[in-house]
Coordinates of C-alpha atoms (C1' of nucleotides) in Angstrom, one line a residue:
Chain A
X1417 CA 54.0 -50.9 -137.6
X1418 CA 51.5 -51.8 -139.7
X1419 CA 54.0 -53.8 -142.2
X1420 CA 54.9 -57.3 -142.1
X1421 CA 56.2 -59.0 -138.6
X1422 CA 60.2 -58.6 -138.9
X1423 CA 60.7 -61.8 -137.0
X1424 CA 59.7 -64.3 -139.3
X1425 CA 60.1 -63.2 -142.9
X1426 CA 59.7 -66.0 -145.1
X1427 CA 61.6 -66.4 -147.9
X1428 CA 60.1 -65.9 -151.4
X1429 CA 62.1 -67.4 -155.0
X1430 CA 62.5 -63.5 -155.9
X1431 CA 64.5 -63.2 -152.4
X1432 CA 66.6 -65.7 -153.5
X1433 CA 67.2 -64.5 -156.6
X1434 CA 67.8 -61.2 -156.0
X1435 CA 71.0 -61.9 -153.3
X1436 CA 72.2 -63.7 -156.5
X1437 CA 72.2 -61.0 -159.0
X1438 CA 74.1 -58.9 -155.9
X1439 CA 76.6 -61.8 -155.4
X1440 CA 77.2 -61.7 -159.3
X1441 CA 77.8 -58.3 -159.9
X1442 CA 79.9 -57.6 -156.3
X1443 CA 81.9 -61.2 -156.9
X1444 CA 81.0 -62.9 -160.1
X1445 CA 80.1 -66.1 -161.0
X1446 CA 82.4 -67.7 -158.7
X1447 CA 80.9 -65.5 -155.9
X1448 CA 77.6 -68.0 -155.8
X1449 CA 77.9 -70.0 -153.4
X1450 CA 75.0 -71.5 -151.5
X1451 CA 76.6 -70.2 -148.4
X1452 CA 76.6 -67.0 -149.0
X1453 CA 73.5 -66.6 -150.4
X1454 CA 72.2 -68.3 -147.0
X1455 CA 74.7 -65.9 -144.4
X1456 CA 73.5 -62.9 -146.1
X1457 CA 69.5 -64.1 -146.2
X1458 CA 69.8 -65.5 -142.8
X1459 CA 69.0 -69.0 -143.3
X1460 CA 70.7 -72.2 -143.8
X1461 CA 71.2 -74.5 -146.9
X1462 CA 68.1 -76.4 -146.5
X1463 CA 65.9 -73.6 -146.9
X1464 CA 67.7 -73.6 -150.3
X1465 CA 66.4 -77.0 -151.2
X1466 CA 63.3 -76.5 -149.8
X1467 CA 62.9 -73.6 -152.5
X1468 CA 65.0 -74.6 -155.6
X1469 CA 65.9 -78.9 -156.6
X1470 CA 69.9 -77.6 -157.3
X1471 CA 72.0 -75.2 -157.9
X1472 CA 71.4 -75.7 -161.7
X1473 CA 67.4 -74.6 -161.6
X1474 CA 68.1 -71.9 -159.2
X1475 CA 70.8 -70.2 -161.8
X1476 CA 68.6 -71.2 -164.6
X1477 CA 65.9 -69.0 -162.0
X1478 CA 68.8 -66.1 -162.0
X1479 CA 69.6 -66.3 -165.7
X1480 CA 65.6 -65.9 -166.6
X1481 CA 65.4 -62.8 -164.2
X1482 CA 68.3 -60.9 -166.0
X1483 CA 66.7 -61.9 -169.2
X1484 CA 63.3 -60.4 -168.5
X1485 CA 65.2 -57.7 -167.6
X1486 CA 66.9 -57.1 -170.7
X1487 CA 63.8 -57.7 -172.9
X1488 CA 61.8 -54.6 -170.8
X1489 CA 64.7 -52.5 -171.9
X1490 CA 64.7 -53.6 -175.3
X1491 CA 60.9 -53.1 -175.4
X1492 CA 61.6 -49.5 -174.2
X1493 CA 64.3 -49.2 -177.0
X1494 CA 61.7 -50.1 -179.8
X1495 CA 59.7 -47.3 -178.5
X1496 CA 62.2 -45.3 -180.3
X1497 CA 61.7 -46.4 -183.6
X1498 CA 59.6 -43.2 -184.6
X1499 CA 62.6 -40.6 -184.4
X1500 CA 65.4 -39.4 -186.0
X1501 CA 68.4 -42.3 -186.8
X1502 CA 71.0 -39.9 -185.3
X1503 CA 69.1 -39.0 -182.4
X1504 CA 68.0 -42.4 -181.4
X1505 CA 71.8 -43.4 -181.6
X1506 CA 72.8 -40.9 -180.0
X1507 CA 69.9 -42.3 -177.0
X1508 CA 70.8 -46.0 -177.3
X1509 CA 73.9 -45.6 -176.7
X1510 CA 73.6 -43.1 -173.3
X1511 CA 70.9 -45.5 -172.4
X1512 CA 73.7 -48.7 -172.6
X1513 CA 76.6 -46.5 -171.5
X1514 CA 75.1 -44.4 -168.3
X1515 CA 72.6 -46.5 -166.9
X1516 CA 74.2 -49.6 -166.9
X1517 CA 75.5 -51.8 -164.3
X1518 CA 78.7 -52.9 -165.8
X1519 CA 79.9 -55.5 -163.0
X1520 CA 77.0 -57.6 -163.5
X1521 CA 77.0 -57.2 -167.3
X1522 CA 80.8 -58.6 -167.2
X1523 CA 79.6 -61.2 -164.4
X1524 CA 76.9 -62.0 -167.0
X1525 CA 78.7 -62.3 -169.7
X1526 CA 81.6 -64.5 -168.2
X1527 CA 79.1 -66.9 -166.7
X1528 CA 77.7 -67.6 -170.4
X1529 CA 81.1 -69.0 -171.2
X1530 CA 80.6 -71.9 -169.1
X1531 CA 76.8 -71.7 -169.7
X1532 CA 75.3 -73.1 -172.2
X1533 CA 71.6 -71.3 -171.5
X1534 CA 73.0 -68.1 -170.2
X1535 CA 75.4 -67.9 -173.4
X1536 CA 71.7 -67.9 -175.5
X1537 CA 70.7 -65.1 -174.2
X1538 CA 73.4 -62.9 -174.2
X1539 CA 73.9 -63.9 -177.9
X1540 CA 69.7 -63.2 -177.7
X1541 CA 70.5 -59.4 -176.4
X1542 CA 73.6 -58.6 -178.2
X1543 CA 72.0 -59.0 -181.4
X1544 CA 69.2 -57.7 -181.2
X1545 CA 71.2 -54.4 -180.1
X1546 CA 73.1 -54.8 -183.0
X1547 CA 70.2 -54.9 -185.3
X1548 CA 68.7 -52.0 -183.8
X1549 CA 72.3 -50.1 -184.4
X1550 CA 72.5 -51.0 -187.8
X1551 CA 69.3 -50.9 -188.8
X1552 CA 69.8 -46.9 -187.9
X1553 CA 73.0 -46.9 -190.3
X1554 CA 70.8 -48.2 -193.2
X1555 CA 68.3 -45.6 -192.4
X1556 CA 71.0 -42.9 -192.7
X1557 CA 71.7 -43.9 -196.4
X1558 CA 74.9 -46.3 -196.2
X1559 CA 74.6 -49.5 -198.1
X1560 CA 74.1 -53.0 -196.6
X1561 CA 78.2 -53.7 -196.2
X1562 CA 78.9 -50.1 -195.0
X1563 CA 76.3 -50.0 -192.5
X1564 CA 77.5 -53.8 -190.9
X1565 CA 80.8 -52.3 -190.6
X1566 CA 79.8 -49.4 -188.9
X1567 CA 77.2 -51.0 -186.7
X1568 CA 79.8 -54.1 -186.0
X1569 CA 82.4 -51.3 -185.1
X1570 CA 79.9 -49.2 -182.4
X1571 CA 78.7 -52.4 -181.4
X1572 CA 82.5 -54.3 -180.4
X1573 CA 83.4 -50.7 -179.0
X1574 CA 80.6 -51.0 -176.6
X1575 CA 81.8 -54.6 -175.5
X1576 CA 85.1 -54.0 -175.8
X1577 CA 84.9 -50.8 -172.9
X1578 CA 82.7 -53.0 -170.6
X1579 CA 85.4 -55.5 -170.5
X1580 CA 88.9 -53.6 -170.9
X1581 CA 87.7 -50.3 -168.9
X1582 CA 89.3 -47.0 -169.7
X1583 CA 92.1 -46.3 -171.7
X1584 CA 93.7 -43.1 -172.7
X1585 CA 92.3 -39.7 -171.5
X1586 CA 89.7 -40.2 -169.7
X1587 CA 86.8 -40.2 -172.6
X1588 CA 82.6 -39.8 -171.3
X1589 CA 80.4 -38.1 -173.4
X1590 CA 82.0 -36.0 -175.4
X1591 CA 84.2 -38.9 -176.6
X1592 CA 81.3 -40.5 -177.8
X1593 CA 79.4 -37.6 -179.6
X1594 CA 83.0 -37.6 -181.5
X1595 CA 83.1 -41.3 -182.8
X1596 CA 79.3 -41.0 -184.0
X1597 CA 80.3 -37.9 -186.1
X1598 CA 83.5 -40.0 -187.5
X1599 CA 81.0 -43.1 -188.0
X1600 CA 77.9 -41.2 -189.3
X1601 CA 79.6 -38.7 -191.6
X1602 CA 79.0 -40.0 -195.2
Chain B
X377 CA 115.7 -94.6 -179.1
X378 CA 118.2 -92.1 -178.2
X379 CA 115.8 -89.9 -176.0
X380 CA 114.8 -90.2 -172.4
X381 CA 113.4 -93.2 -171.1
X382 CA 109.5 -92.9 -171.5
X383 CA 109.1 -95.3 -168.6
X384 CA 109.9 -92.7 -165.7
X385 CA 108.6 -89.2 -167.3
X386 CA 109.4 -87.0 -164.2
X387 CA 107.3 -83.6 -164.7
X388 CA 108.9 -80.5 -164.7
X389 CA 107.7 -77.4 -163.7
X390 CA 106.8 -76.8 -167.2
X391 CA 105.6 -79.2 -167.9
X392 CA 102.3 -78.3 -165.2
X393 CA 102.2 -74.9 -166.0
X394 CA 101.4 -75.8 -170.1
X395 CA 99.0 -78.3 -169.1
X396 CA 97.1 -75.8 -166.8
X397 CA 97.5 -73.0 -170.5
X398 CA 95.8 -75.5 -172.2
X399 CA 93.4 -76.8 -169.6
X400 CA 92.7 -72.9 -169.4
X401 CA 92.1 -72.4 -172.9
X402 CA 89.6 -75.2 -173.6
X403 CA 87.6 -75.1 -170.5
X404 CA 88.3 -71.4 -169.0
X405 CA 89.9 -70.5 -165.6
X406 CA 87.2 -73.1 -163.9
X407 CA 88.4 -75.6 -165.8
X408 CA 91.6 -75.7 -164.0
X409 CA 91.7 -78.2 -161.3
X410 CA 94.2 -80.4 -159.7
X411 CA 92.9 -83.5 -160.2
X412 CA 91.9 -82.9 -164.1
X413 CA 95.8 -81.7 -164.4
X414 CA 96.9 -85.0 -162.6
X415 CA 94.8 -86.9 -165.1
X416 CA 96.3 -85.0 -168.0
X417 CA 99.7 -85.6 -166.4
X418 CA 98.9 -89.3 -165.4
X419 CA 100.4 -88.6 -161.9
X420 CA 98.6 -87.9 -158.2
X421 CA 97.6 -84.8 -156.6
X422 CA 100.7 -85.8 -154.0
X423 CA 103.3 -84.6 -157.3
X424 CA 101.7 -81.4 -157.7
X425 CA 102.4 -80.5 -154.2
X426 CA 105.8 -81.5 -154.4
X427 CA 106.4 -79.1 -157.2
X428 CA 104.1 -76.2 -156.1
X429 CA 103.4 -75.1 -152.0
X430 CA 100.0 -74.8 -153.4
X431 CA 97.3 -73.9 -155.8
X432 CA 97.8 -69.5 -155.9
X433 CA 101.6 -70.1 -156.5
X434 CA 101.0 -72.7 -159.0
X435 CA 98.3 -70.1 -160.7
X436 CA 101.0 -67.5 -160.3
X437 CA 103.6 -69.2 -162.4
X438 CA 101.0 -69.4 -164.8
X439 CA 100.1 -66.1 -165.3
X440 CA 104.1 -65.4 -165.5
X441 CA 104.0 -67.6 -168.5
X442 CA 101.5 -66.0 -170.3
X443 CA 102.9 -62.8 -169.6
X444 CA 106.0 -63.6 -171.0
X445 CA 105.1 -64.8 -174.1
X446 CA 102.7 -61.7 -174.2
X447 CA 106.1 -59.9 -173.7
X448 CA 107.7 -61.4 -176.6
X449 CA 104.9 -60.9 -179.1
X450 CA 105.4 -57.2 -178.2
X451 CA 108.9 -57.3 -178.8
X452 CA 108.4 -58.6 -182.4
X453 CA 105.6 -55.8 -182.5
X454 CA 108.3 -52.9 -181.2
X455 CA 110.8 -54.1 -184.2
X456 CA 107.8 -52.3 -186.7
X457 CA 108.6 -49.1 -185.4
X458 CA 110.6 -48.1 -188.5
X459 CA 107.8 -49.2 -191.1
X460 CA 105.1 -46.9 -192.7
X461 CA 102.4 -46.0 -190.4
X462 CA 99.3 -47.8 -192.1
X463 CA 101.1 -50.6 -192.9
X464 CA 102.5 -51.2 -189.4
X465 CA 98.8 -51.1 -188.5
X466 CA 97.4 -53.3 -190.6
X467 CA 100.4 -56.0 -189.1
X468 CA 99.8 -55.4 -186.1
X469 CA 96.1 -55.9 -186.5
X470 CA 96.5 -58.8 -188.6
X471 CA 98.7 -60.4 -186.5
X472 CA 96.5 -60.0 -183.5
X473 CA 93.3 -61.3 -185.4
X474 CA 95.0 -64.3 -187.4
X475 CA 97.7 -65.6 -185.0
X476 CA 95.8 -66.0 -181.9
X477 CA 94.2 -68.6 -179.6
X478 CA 91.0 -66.6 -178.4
X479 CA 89.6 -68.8 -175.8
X480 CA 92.9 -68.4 -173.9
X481 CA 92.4 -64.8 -174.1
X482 CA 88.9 -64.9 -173.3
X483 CA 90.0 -67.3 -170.9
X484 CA 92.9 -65.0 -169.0
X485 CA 90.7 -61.9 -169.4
X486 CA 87.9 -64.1 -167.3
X487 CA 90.2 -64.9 -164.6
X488 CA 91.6 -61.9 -164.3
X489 CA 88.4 -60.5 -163.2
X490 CA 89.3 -63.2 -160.2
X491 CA 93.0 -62.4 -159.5
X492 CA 94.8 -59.0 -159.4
X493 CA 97.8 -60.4 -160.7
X494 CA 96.3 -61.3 -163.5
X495 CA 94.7 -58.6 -163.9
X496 CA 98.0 -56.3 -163.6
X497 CA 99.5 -58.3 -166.2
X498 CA 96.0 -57.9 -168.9
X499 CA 96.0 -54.3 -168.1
X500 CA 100.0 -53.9 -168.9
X501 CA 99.3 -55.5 -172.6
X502 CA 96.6 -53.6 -173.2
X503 CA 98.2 -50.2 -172.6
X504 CA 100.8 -51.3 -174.3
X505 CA 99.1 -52.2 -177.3
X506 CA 96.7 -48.8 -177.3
X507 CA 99.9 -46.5 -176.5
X508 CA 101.0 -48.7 -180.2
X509 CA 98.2 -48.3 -182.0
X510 CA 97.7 -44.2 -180.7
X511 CA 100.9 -43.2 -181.4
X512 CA 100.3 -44.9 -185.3
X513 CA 97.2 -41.9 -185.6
X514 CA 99.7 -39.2 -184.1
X515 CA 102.0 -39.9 -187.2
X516 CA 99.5 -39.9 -189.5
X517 CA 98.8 -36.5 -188.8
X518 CA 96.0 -36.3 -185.9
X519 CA 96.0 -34.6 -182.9
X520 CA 96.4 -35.5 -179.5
X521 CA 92.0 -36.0 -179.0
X522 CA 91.5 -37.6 -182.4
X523 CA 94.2 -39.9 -182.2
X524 CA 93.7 -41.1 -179.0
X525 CA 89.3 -41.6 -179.9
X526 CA 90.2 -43.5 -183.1
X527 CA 92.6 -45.7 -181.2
X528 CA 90.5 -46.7 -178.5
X529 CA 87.3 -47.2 -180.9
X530 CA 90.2 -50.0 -183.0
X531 CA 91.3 -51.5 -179.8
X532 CA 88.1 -51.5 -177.5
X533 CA 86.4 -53.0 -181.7
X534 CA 89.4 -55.7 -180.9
X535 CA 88.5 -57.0 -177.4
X536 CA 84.9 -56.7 -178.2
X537 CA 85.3 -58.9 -181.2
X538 CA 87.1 -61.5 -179.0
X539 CA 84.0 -61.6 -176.4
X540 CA 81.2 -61.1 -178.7
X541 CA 82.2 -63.6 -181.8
X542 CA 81.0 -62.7 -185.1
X543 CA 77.7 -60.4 -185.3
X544 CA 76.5 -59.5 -188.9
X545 CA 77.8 -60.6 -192.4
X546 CA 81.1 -63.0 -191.9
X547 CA 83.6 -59.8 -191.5
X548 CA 87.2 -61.3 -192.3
X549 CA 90.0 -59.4 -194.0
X550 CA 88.3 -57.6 -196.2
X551 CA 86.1 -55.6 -193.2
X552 CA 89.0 -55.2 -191.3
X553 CA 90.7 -53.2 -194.4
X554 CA 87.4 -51.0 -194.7
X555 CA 87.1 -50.0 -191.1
X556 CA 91.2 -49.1 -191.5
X557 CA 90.0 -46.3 -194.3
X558 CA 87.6 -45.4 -191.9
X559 CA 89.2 -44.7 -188.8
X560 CA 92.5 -43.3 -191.0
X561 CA 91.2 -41.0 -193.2
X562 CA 91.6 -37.5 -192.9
Chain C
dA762 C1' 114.5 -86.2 -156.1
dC763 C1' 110.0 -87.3 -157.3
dC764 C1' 105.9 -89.6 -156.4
dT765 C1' 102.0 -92.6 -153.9
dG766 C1' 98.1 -93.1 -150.8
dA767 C1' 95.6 -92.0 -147.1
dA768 C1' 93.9 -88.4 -144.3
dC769 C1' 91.2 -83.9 -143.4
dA770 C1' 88.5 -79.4 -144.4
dC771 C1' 85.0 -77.1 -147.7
dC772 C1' 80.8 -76.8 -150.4
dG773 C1' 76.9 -79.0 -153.0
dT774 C1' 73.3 -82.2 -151.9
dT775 C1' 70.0 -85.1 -149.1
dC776 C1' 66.7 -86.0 -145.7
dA777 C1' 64.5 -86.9 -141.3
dA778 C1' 62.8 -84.0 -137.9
dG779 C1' 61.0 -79.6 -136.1
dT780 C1' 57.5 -75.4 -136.0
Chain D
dA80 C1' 54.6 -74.5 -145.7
dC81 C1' 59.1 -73.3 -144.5
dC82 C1' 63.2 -74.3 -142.2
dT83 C1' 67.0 -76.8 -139.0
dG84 C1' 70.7 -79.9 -138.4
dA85 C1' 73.3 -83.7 -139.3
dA86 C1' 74.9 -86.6 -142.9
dC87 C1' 77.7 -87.7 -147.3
dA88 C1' 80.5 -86.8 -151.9
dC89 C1' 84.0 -83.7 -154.1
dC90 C1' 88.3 -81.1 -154.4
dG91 C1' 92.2 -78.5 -152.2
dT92 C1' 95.7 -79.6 -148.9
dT93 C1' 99.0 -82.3 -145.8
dC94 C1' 102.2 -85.7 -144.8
dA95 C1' 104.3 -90.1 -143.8
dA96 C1' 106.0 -93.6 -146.5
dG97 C1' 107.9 -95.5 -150.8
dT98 C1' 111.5 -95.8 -155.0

DNA sequence: ACCTGAACACCGTTCAAGT
DNA sequence: ACCTGAACACCGTTCAAGT
């Protein structure tokens, strides 16, 4: 056992703020509660405040984490830039769509209401998305109002499912390969 | 002063539950405590307990309000069956962009993440509204696949819009009637 | 019938004390 | 340096007592 002694581990910020995102996305916001971040670490509240002043600096700690998060994938997103509008799209959109974890994206996003911060950079992330989409509709030759519309209209879609789930037949990929011809086609 | 007395106010049950609606809609479902509802209602916490065993029952009556003026609207919706198919679109659109208090949406769509009762109640209104709005692209001619894409990319645009705000040029009216010629022509 | 006022449990917060 | 354990304020809940 060359590793780290199991009997005293030691609590890092990260620690802390990792059991948070999982408390988000498996409860929501309401789910934080000091308490349960301290049964499932082990520990009892004043390790908390040994670590963090409040609760305030420790969510501003969570917020910060899911925001450096979000700006690695958008820096992976710019790396797209080079290829074809309809391909890239068509790769944005799996990217947001497959590997996404949608319980902490709603968790996120509902937190922000009440947030002042968090609501900053959600609005920080959604457009910059946006952007990117519509940038792509410019590129494909529709004018500056034609290609807001369309980029608004992939854009709310994409919001829209994470918060009100499926409806209909049940839609996946082929659903979406359908709405970028309808949007797309000139 | 023919009217009640306004010495001795005595609340009805009503009376709490549209406090609580409007507590809800400025301030979201954590906005809704017992005390801030006593303020609003200049009584103490000892008169809510006489009208409600406690806070879930309260919440429940609640919810049963909302739903029932949710019921009501689609009542006035289900009298536009006779009307022309893109015209009874654009209403209903119109009258679910214009006439509506979004932060009590936002606000019932957040707590029904909370409360499956809540969330029963969301999910009824929106199939109900889809099944509207797909059976609108049937008549105009598109099949069962086509219809039922364009009609969640509308309604999935509508509850994105109400999360997101206003991304891009300021949309309005105009926008709305563009994406319509989009999403209806054949 | 409708409400007051005081009591108690729960969770955020503090802090002296432990290792 | 990192954590325990007991204390206190806040909000949901109860209930005897008032009008």
């Amino acid at each position: 056992m060359p590793r780290q002694s199991a009997a005293t581990p030691r609590l890092s910020i990260d620690d802390w703020v990792s059991a948070a995102l999982e408390l988000l996305a498996e409860e929501g916001p309401g789910g934080v509660k000091i308490d349960r971040l301290c049964v499932r670490l082990g520990v009892t509240k004043g390790s908390f405040y040994w670590h963090f002043t409040d609760l305030a600096s420790f969510l501003t700690a969570v917020a910060d984490r899911w925001g450096d998060e979000r700006d690695a994938r958008q820096a992976t997103f710019a790396e797209l830039e080079a290829i074809e509008p309809h391909e890239r799209l068509r790769r944005i959109i799996a990217e947001l769509a497959d590997a996404h974890d949608w319980a902490l994206e709603r968790a996120v996003r509902d937190w922000a209401r009440t947030d002042a911060a968090v609501a900053k950079r959600v609005e920080a992330t959604d457009r910059w998305v946006f952007q990117a989409v519509r940038k792509i509709f410019l590129e494909l030759g529709f004018d500056a109002a034609d290609a807001d519309i369309r980029a608004k209209t992939l854009f709310y879609a994409g919001v829209g499912f994470i918060y009100a789930g499926p409806q209909g037949q049940r839609g996946g990929r082929r659903q979406r390969e359908r709405l970028l011809e309808i949007l797309t086609q000139r």
